[in-house]
Each structure stands twice: as C-alpha cells, then as structure tokens.
PDB file of C-alpha atoms and ligand atoms in Angstrom:
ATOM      1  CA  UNK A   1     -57.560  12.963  20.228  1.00 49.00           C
ATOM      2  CA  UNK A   2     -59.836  15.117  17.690  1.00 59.00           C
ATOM      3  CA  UNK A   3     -59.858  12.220  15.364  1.00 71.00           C
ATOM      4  CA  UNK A   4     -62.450  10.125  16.390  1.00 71.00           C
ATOM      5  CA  UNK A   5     -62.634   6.466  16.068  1.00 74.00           C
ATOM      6  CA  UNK A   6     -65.675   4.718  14.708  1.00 78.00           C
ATOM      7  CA  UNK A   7     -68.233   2.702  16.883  1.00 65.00           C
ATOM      8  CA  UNK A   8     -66.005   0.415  18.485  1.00 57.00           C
ATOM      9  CA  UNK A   9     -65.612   0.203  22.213  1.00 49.00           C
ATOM     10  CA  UNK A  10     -62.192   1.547  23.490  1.00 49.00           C
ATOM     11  CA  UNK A  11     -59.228  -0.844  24.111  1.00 47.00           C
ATOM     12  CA  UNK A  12     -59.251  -1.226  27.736  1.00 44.00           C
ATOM     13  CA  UNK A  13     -62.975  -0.951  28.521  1.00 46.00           C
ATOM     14  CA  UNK A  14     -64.778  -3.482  30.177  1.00 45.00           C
ATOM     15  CA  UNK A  15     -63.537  -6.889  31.923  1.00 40.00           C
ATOM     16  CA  UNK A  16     -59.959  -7.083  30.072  1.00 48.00           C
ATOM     17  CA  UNK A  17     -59.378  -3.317  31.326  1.00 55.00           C
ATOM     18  CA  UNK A  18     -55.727  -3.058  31.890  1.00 59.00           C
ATOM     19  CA  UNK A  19     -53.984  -1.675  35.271  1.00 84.00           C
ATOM     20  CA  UNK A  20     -53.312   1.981  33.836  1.00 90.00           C
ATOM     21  CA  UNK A  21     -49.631   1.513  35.414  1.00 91.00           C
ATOM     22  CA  UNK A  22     -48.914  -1.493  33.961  1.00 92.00           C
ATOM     23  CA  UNK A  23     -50.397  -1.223  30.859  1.00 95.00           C
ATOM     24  CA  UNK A  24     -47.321  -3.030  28.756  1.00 97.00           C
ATOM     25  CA  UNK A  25     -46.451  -5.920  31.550  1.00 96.00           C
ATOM     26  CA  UNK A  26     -42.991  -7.714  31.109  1.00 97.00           C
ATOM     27  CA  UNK A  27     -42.330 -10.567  33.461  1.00 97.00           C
ATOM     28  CA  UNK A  28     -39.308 -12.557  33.296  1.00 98.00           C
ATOM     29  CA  UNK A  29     -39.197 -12.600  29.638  1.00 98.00           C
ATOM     30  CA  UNK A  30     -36.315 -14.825  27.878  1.00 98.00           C
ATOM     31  CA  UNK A  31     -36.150 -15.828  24.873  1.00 98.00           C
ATOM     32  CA  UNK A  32     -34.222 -18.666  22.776  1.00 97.00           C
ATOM     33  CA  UNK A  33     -33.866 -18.767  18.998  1.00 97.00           C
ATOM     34  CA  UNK A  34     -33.353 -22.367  18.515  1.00 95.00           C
ATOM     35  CA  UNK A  35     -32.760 -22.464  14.562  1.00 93.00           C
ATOM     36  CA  UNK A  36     -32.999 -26.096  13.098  1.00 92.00           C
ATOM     37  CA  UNK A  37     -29.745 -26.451  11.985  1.00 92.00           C
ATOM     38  CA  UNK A  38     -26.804 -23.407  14.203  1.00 93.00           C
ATOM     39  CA  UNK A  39     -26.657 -23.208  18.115  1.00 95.00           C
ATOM     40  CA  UNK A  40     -29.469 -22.150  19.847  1.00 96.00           C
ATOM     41  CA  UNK A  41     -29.169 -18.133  20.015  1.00 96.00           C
ATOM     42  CA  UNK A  42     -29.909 -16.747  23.879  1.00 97.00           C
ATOM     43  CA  UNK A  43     -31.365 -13.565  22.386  1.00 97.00           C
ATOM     44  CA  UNK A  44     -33.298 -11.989  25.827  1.00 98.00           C
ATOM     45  CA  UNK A  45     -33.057 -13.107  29.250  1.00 97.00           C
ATOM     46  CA  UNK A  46     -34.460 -11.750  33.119  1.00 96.00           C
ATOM     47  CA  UNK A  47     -36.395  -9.074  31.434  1.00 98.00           C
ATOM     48  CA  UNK A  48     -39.163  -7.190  33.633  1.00 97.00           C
ATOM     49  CA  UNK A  49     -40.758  -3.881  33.403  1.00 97.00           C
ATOM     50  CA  UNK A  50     -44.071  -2.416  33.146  1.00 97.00           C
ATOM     51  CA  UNK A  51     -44.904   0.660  30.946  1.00 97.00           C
ATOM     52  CA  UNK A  52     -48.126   3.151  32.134  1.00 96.00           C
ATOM     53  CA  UNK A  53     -50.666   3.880  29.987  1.00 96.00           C
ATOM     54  CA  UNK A  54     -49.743   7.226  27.971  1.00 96.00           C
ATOM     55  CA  UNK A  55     -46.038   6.812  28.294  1.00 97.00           C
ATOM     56  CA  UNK A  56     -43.422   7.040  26.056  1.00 98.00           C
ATOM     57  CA  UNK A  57     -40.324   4.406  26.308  1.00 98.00           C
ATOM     58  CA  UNK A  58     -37.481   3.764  24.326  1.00 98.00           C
ATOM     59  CA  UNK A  59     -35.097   0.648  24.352  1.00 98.00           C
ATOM     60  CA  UNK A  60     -31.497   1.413  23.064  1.00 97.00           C
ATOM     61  CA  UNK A  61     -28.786  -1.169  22.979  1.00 95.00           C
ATOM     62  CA  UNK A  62     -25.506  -2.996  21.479  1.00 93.00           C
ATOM     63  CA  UNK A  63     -26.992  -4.205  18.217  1.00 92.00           C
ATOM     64  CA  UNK A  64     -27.866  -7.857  18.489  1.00 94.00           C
ATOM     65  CA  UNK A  65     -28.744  -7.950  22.132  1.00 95.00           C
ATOM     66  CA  UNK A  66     -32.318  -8.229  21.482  1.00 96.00           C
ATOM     67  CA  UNK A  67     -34.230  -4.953  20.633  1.00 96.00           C
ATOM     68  CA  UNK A  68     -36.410  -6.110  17.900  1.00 95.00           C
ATOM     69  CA  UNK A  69     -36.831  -9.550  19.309  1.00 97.00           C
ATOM     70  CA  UNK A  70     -38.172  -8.038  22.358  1.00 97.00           C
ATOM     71  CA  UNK A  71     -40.420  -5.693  20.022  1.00 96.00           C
ATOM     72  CA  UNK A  72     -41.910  -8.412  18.124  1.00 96.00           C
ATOM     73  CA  UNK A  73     -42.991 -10.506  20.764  1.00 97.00           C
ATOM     74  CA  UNK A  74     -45.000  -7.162  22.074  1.00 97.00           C
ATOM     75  CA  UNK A  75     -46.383  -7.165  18.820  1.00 94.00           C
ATOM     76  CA  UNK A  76     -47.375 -10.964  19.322  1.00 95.00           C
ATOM     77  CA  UNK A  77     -45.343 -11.769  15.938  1.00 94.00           C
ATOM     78  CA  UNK A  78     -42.963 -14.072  17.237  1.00 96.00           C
ATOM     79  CA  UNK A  79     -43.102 -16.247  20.493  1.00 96.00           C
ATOM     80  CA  UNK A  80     -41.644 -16.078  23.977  1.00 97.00           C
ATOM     81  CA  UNK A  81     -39.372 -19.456  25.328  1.00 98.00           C
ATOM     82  CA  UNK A  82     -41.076 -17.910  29.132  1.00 98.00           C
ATOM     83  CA  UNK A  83     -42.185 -15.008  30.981  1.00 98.00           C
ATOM     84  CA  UNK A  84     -45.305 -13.173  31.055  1.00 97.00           C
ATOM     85  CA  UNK A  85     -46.003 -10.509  28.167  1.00 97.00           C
ATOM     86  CA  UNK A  86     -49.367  -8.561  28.838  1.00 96.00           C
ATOM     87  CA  UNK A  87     -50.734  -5.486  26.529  1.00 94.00           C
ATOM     88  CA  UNK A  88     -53.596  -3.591  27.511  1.00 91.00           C
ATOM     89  CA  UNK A  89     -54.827  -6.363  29.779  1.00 88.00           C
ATOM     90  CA  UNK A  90     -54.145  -8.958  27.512  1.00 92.00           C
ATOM     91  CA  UNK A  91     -51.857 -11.768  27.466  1.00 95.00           C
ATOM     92  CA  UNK A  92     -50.039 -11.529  24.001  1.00 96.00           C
ATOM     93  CA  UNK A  93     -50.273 -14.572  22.215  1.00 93.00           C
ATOM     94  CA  UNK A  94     -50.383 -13.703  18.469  1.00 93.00           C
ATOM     95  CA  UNK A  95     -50.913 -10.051  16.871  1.00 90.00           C
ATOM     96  CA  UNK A  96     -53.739  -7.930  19.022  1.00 91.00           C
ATOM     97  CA  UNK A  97     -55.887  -5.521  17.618  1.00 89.00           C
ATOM     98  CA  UNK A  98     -54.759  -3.179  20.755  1.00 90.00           C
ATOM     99  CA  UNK A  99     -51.142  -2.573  18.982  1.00 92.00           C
ATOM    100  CA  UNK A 100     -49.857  -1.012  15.893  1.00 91.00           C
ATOM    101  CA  UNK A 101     -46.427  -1.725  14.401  1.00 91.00           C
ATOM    102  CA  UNK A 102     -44.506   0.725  12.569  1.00 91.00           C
ATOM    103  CA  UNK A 103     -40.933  -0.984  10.609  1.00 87.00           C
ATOM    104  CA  UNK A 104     -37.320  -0.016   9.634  1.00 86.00           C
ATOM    105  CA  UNK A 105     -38.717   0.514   6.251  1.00 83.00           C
ATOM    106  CA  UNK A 106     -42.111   2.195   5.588  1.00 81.00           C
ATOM    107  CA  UNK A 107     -43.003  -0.759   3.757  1.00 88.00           C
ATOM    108  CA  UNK A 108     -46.061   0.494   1.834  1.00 95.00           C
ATOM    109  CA  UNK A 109     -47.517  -1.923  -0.949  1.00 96.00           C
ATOM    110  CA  UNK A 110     -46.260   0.213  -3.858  1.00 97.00           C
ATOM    111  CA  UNK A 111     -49.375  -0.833  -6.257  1.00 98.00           C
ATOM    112  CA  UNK A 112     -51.414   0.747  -3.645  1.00 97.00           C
ATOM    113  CA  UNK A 113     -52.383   4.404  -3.107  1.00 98.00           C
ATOM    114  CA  UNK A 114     -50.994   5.698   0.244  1.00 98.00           C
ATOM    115  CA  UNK A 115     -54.995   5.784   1.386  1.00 98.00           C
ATOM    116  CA  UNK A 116     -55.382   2.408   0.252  1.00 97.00           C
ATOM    117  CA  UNK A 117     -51.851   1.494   2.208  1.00 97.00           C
ATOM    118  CA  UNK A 118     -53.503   3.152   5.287  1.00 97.00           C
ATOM    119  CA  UNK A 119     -56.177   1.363   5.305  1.00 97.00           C
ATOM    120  CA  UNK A 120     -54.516  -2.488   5.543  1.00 95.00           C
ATOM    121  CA  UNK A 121     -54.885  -3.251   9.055  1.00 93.00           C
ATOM    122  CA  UNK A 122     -58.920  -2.433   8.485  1.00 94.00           C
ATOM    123  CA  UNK A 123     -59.040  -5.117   6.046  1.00 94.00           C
ATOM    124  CA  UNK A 124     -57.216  -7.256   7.843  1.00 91.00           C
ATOM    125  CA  UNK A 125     -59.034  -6.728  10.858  1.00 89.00           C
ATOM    126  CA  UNK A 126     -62.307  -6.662   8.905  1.00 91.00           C
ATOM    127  CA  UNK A 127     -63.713  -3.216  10.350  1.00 93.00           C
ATOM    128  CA  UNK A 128     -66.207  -1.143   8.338  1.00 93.00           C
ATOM    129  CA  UNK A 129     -64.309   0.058   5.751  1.00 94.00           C
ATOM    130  CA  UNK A 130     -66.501   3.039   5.051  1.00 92.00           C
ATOM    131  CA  UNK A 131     -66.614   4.208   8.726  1.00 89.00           C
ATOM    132  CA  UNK A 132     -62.382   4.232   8.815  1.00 94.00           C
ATOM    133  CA  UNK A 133     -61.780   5.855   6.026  1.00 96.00           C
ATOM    134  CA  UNK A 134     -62.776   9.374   7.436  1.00 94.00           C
ATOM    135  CA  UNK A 135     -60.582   8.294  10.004  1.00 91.00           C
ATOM    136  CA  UNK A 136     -57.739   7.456   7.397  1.00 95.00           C
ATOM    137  CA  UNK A 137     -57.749  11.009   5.885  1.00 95.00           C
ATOM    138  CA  UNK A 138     -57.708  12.558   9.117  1.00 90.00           C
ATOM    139  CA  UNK A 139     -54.608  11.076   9.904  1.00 88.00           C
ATOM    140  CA  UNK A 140     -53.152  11.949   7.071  1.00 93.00           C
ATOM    141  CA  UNK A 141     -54.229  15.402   7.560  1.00 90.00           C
ATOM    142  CA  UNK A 142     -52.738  14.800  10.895  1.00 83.00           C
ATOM    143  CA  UNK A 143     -49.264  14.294   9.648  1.00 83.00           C
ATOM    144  CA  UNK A 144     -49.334  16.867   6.916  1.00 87.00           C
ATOM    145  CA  UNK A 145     -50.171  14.230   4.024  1.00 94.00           C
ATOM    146  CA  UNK A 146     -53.625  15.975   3.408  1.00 95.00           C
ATOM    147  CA  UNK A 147     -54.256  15.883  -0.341  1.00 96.00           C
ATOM    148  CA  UNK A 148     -51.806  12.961  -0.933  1.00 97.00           C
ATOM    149  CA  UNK A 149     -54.611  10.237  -0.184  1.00 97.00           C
ATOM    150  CA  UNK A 150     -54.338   9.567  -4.101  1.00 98.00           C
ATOM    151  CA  UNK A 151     -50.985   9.305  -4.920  1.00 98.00           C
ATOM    152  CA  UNK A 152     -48.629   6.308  -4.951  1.00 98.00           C
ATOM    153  CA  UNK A 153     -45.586   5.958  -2.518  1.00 97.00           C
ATOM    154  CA  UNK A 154     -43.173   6.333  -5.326  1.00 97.00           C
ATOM    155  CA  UNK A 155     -44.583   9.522  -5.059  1.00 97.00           C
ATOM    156  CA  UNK A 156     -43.580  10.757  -1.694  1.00 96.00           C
ATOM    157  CA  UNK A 157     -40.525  11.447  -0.109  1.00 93.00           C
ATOM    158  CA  UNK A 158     -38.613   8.782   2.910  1.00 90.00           C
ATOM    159  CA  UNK A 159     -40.324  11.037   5.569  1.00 89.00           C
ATOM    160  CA  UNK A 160     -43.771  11.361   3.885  1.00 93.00           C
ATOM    161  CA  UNK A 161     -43.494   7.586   3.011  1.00 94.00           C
ATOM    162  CA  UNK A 162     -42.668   6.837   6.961  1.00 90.00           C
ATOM    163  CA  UNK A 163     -45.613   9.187   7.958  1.00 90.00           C
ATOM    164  CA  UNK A 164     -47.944   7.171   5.994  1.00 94.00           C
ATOM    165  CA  UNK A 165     -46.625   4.246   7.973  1.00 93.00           C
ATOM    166  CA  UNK A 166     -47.477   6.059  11.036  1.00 90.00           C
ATOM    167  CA  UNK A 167     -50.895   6.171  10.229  1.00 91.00           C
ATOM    168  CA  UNK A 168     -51.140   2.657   9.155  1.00 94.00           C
ATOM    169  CA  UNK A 169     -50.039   1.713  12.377  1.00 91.00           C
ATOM    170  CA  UNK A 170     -52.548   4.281  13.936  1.00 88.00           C
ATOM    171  CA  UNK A 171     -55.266   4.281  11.779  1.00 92.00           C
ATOM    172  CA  UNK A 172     -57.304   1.180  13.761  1.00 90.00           C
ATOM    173  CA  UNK A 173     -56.658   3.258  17.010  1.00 87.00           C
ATOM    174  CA  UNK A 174     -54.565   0.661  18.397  1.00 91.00           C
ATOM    175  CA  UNK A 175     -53.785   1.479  22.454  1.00 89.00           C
ATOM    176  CA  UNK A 176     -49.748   0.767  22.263  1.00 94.00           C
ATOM    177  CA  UNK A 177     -47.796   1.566  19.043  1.00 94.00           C
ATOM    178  CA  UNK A 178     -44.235  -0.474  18.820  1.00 96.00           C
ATOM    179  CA  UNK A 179     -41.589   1.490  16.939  1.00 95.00           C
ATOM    180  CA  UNK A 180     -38.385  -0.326  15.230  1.00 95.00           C
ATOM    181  CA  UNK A 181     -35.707   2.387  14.568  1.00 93.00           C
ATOM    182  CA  UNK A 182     -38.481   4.434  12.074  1.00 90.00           C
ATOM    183  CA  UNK A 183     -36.467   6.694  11.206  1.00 88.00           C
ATOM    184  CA  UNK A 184     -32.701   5.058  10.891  1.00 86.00           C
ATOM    185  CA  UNK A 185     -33.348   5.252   6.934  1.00 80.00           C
ATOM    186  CA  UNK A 186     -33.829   9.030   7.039  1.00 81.00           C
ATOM    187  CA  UNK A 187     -31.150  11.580   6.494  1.00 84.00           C
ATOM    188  CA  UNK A 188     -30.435  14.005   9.616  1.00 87.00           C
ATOM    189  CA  UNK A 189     -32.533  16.490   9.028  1.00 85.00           C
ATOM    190  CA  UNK A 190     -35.660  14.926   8.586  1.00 81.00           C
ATOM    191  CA  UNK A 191     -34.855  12.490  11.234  1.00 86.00           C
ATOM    192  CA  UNK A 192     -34.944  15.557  13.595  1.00 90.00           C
ATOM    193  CA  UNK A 193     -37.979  16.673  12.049  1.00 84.00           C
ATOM    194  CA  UNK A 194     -40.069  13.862  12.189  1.00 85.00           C
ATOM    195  CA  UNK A 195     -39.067  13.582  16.212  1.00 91.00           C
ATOM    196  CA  UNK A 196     -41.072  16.772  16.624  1.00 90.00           C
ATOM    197  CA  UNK A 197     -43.692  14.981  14.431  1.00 85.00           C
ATOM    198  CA  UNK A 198     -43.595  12.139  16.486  1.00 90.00           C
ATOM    199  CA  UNK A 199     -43.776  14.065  20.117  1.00 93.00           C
ATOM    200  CA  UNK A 200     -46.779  15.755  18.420  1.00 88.00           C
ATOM    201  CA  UNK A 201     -48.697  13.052  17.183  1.00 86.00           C
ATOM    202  CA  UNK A 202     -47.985  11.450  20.371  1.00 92.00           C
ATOM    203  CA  UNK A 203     -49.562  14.310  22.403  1.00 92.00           C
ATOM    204  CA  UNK A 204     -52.761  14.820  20.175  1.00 86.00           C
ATOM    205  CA  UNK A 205     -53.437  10.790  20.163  1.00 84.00           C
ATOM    206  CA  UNK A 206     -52.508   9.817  24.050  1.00 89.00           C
ATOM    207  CA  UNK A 207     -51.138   6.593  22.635  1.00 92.00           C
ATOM    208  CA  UNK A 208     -48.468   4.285  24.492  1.00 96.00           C
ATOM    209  CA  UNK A 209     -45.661   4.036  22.503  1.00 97.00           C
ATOM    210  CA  UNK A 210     -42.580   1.666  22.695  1.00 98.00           C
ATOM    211  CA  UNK A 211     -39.772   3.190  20.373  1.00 97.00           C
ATOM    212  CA  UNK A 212     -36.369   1.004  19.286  1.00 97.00           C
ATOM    213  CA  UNK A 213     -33.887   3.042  18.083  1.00 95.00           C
ATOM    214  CA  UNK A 214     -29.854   3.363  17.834  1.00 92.00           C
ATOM    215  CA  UNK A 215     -29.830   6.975  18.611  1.00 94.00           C
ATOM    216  CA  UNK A 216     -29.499   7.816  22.150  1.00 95.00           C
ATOM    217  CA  UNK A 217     -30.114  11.582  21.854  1.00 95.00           C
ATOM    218  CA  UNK A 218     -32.936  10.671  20.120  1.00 96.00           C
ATOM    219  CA  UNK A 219     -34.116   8.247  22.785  1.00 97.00           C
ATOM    220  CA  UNK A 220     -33.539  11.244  25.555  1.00 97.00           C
ATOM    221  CA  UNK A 221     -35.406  13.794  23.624  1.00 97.00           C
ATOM    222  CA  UNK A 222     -38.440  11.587  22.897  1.00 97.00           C
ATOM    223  CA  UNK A 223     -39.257   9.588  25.980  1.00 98.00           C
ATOM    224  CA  UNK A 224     -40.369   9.531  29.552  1.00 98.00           C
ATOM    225  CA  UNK A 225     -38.118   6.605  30.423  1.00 98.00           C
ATOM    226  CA  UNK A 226     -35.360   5.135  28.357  1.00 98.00           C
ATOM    227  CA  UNK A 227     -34.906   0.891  29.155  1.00 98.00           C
ATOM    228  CA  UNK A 228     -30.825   0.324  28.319  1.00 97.00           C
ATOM    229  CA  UNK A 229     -30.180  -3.228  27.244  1.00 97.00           C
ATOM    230  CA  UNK A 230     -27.142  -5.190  28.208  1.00 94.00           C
ATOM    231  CA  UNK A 231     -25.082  -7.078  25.117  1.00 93.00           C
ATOM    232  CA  UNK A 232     -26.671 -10.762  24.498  1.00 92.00           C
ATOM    233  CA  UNK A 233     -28.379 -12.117  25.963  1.00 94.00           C
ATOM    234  CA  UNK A 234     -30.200  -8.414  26.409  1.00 96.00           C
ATOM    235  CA  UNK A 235     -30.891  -7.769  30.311  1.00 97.00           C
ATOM    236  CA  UNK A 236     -31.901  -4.825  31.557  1.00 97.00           C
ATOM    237  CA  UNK A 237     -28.827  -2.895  32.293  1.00 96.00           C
ATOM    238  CA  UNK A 238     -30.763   0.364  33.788  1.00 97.00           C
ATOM    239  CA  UNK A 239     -34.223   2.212  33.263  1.00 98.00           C
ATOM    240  CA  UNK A 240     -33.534   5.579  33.145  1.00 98.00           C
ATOM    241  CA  UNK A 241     -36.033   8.444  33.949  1.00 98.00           C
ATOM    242  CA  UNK A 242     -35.828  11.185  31.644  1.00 98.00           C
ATOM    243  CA  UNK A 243     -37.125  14.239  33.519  1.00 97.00           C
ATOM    244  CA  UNK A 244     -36.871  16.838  30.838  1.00 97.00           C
ATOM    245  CA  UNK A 245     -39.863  18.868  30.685  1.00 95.00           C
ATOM    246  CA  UNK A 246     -42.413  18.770  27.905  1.00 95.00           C
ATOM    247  CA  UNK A 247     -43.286  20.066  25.521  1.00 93.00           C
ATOM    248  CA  UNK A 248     -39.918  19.142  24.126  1.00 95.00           C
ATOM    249  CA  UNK A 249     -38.279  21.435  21.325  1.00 92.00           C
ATOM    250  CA  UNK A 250     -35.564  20.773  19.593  1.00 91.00           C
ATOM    251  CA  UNK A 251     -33.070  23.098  21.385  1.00 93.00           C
ATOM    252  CA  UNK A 252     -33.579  20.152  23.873  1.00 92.00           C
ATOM    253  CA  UNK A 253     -31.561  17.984  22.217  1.00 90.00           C
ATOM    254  CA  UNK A 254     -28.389  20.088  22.355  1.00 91.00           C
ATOM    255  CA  UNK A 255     -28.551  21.396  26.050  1.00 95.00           C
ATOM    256  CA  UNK A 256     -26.042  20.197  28.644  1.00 96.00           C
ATOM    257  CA  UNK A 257     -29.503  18.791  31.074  1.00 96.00           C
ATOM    258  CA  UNK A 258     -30.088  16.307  27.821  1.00 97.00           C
ATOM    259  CA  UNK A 259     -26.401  15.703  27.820  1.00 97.00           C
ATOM    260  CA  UNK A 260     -26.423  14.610  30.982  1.00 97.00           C
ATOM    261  CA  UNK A 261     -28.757  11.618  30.793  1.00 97.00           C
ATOM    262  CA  UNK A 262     -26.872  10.761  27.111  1.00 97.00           C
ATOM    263  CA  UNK A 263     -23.389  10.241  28.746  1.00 96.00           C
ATOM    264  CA  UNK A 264     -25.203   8.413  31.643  1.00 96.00           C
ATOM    265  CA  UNK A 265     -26.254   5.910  29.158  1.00 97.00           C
ATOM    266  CA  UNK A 266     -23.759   5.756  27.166  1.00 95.00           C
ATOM    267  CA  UNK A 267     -21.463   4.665  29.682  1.00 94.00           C
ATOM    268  CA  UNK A 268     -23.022   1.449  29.515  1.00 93.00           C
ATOM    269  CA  UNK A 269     -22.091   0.951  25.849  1.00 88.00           C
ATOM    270  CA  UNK A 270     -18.183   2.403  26.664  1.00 80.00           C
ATOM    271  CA  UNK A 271     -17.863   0.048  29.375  1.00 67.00           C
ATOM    272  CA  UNK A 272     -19.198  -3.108  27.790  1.00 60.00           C
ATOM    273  CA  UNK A 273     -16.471  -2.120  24.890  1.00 54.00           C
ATOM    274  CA  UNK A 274     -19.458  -1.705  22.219  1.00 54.00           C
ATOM    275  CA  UNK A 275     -21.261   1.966  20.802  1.00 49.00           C
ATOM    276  CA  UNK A 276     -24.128   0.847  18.949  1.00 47.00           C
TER     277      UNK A 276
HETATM  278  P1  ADP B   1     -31.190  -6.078  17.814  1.00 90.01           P
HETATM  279  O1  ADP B   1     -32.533  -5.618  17.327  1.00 90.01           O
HETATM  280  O2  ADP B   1     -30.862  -5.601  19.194  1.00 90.01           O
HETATM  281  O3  ADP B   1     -30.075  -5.765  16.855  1.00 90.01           O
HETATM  282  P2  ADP B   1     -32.275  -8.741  17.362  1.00 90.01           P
HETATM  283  O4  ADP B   1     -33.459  -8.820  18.250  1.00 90.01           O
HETATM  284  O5  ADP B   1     -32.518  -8.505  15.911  1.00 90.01           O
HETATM  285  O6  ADP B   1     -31.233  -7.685  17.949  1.00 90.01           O
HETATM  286  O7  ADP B   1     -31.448 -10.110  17.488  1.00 90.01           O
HETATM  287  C1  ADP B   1     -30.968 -10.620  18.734  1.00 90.01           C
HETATM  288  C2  ADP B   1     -30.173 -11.878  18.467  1.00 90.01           C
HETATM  289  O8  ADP B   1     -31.047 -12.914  18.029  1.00 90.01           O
HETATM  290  C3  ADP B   1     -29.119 -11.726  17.375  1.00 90.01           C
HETATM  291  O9  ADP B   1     -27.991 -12.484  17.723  1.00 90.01           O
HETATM  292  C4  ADP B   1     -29.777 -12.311  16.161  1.00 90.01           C
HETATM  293  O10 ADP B   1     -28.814 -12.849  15.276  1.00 90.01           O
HETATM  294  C5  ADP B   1     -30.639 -13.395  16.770  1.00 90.01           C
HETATM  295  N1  ADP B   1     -31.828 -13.660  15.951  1.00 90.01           N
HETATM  296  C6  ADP B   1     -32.760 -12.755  15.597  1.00 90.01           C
HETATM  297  N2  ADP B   1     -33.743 -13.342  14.875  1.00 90.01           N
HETATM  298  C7  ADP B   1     -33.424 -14.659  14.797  1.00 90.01           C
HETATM  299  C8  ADP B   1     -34.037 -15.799  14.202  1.00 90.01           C
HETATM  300  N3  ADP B   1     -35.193 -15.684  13.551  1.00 90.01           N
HETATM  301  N4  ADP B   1     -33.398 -16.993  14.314  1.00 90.01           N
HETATM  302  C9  ADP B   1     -32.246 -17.109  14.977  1.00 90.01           C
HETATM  303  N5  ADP B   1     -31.614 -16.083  15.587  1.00 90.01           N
HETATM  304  C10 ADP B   1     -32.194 -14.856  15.491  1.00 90.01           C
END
C-alpha cells in the first residue's frame, strides 16, 4: 500500500508471526448466549476454517444463525463458550490492535469532524497522534473524501459517511478488517458502487478482510471464498471457492459464470425453506 504507516512494526513480525495460510484460525468454535433470565440461545456450533493472509471471505446465511456473533468474537468483542479463535497469530481474547471493525451503521460521533472520527481508534490505542494523521488524510484521499477532513457527517452522504467508516477501521493499519453487512443501509446504486470501492481499497491495502452480508451476488462478486452458514445453531453448510478472475468489474455480477456459484448457494437457503 502507498499509504504508509508510521513507525510501528508490522502485525505479524517477529515471534507472534502468524502462519500466512491460516492467518484467521477457527477451531471448533460454538457459542451459547445464556441470557439471565430466556433459554440459553445455541447461536454457533462445529465451526472450523482458516482464512490466508490477503484473502477475501464472506459469510452469508439465514438471518439469526450466527453471522455477527461469529464476527464479533473475531473482533474479540464478545466471548466464545469453546473453540480456538486465532488472528494474526494471536489468540483473541478481547479487541486486538491487528483488526478493524467496520458496522451496519457508519456510526461516526456526529460532534466530531469526519478527520477527528477517523482518528478514534488512535486515541484509543494511544498512537502518536501527529504521526497518523498524515495517514488519516491519505485514506481519505484514498476513498475519494479528500477535502472533506473538516466537515461534519451530517454533511456527507450514506456512502461518503460509510467510507469514512472504512478508514476508521483502516486508519491504525489493522492486518484483518471484519465487515457487518456495510452497506445493507445503502440504496442499490451506491451499494454497487462502493463494491468496486471496496475490491479497490482491498487491492491497494493487501488487507484480510472478513465481510457479513445478506447479498449473495454481492458475496460472489467480492470474495475469494464465500463460508455458507446453516440455520441455528450456524454450521458450516459449504465453503465455496469463487474462481472468478480479478480484477472484478461490475459486468461480473450479471454474467451466467457468477450465476452459477449464486444458485449453488442459494440452494442451501431454498432447501432449508429460508432466503435470507
Ligand atoms: P445473524 O447475524 O446471522 O442474523 P446473530 O449473530 O445476530 O445472527 O444472532 C444469532 C442468534 O443469537 C440469534 O438467535 C440471536 O437472537 C441470538 N443473540 C444474539 N445476540 C444475543 C445476545 N446478546 N443475547 C442472547 N441472544 C443473542
């Protein structure tokens, strides 16, 4: 990536240096909600798979069978019942500095300019503040926000908003970036667009990235391998390889070859009686 990061060493340097082919690691992961006062909720069970360094994945299922449970306890937000979660070499027991979240909802701090928003997880993270900020506005810049460092996210559209999200979740140069249906608040049209967007970013910054999403088409036309979930408890129901080649336009997302692997996984959803 042209946008460098300043002096800090590289997430999977040294002794916790991750396998590069397993560089998400999910090992018999379950999980139980046990809420204090309703039946306990089997949310995940018998999930294993191991994403490589670089790649892009996307988890689609029946809504409720686990998809942003599963997501959160990547991000180290929420605990696993058992199993073995590991992130760029690391066992994930609470947020790591190696992963970036980007929400539903942009969910920008509206009191706070869309540089300022950016720049959160420095401040949490206490990093030199002066150092990132370069960094900041060449993300921006990056996502075609240059010149908007200033203005307040009343003051940008859905897409720009979820852009500015992007490089929140991007600006600490996290290895992995976890995606929850970004773009399910969007209308069509910029939906489409910002899959482009998101293929591109992805290229330029050689990130990992994990996407949720309810859109199966858009699952196909953004990802190296799509993980289908079963209805809850969510088991893996079939990892499908998408070998479509890159770089992806959009014309890929109509053509029969696409079509192919969206029927394939649909038929999981028509057979267990549910579309998502
Ligand atoms: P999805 O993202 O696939 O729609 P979720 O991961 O949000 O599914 O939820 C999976 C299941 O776990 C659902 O039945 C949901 O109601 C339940 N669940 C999610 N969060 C909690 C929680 N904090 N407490 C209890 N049950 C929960």
């Amino acid at each position: 990536m042209a946008i460098r990061t300043p002096g800090r060493r590289r997430a999977g340097a040294g002794p916790a240096a991750a396998d590069e082919a397993s560089w998400i690691e999910v090992n018999g992961l379950r999980k139980v909600y046990r809420p204090r006062r309703s039946e306990p909720t089997h949310a995940l069970a018998d999930i294993d798979f191991t994403v490589k360094r670089g790649e892009f994945i996307s988890i689609v299922g029946p809504s409720g069978c686990g998809k942003t449970t599963m997501l959160k306890i990547l991000a180290g937000l929420i605990p696993r019942t058992e199993g073995v979660v590991r992130v760029a070499g690391r066992d994930v027991d609470g947020p790591l500095p190696q992963v970036g979240m980007v929400f539903q909802a942009a969910t920008l701090l509206p009191w706070r300019t869309i540089l300022q928003n950016v720049m959160v997880p420095v401040e949490v993270q206490r990093l030199d503040a002066s150092a990132y900020r370069k960094r900041a506005v060449e993300l921006l810049e990056m996502v075609g926000l240059g010149g908007f460092e200033g203005k307040y996210p009343h003051e940008l559209s859905g897409g720009m908003q979820q852009r500015a999200g992007i490089c929140r979740a991007l600006v600490h140069d996290p290895a992995v970036l976890l995606m929850d249906e970004p773009f399910g608040a969007l209308d069509a049209m910029t939906r489409e667009y910002m899959n482009v967007e998101l293929l591109r970013i992805w290229k330029e910054s050689g990130k990992t990235i994990v996407l949720v999403t309810h859109s199966i088409p858009e699952a196909v036309f953004l990802s190296d391998r799509v993980v289908v979930l079963s209805s809850r408890p969510g088991r893996i129901a079939e990892i499908v390889p998408v070998e479509l080649e890159r770089p992806r336009d959009l014309s890929v997302m109509s053509s029969d070859r696409a079509g192919v692997y969206v029927t394939r996984i649909r038929t999981h959803f028509n057979a267990a009686g549910v579309i998502d």
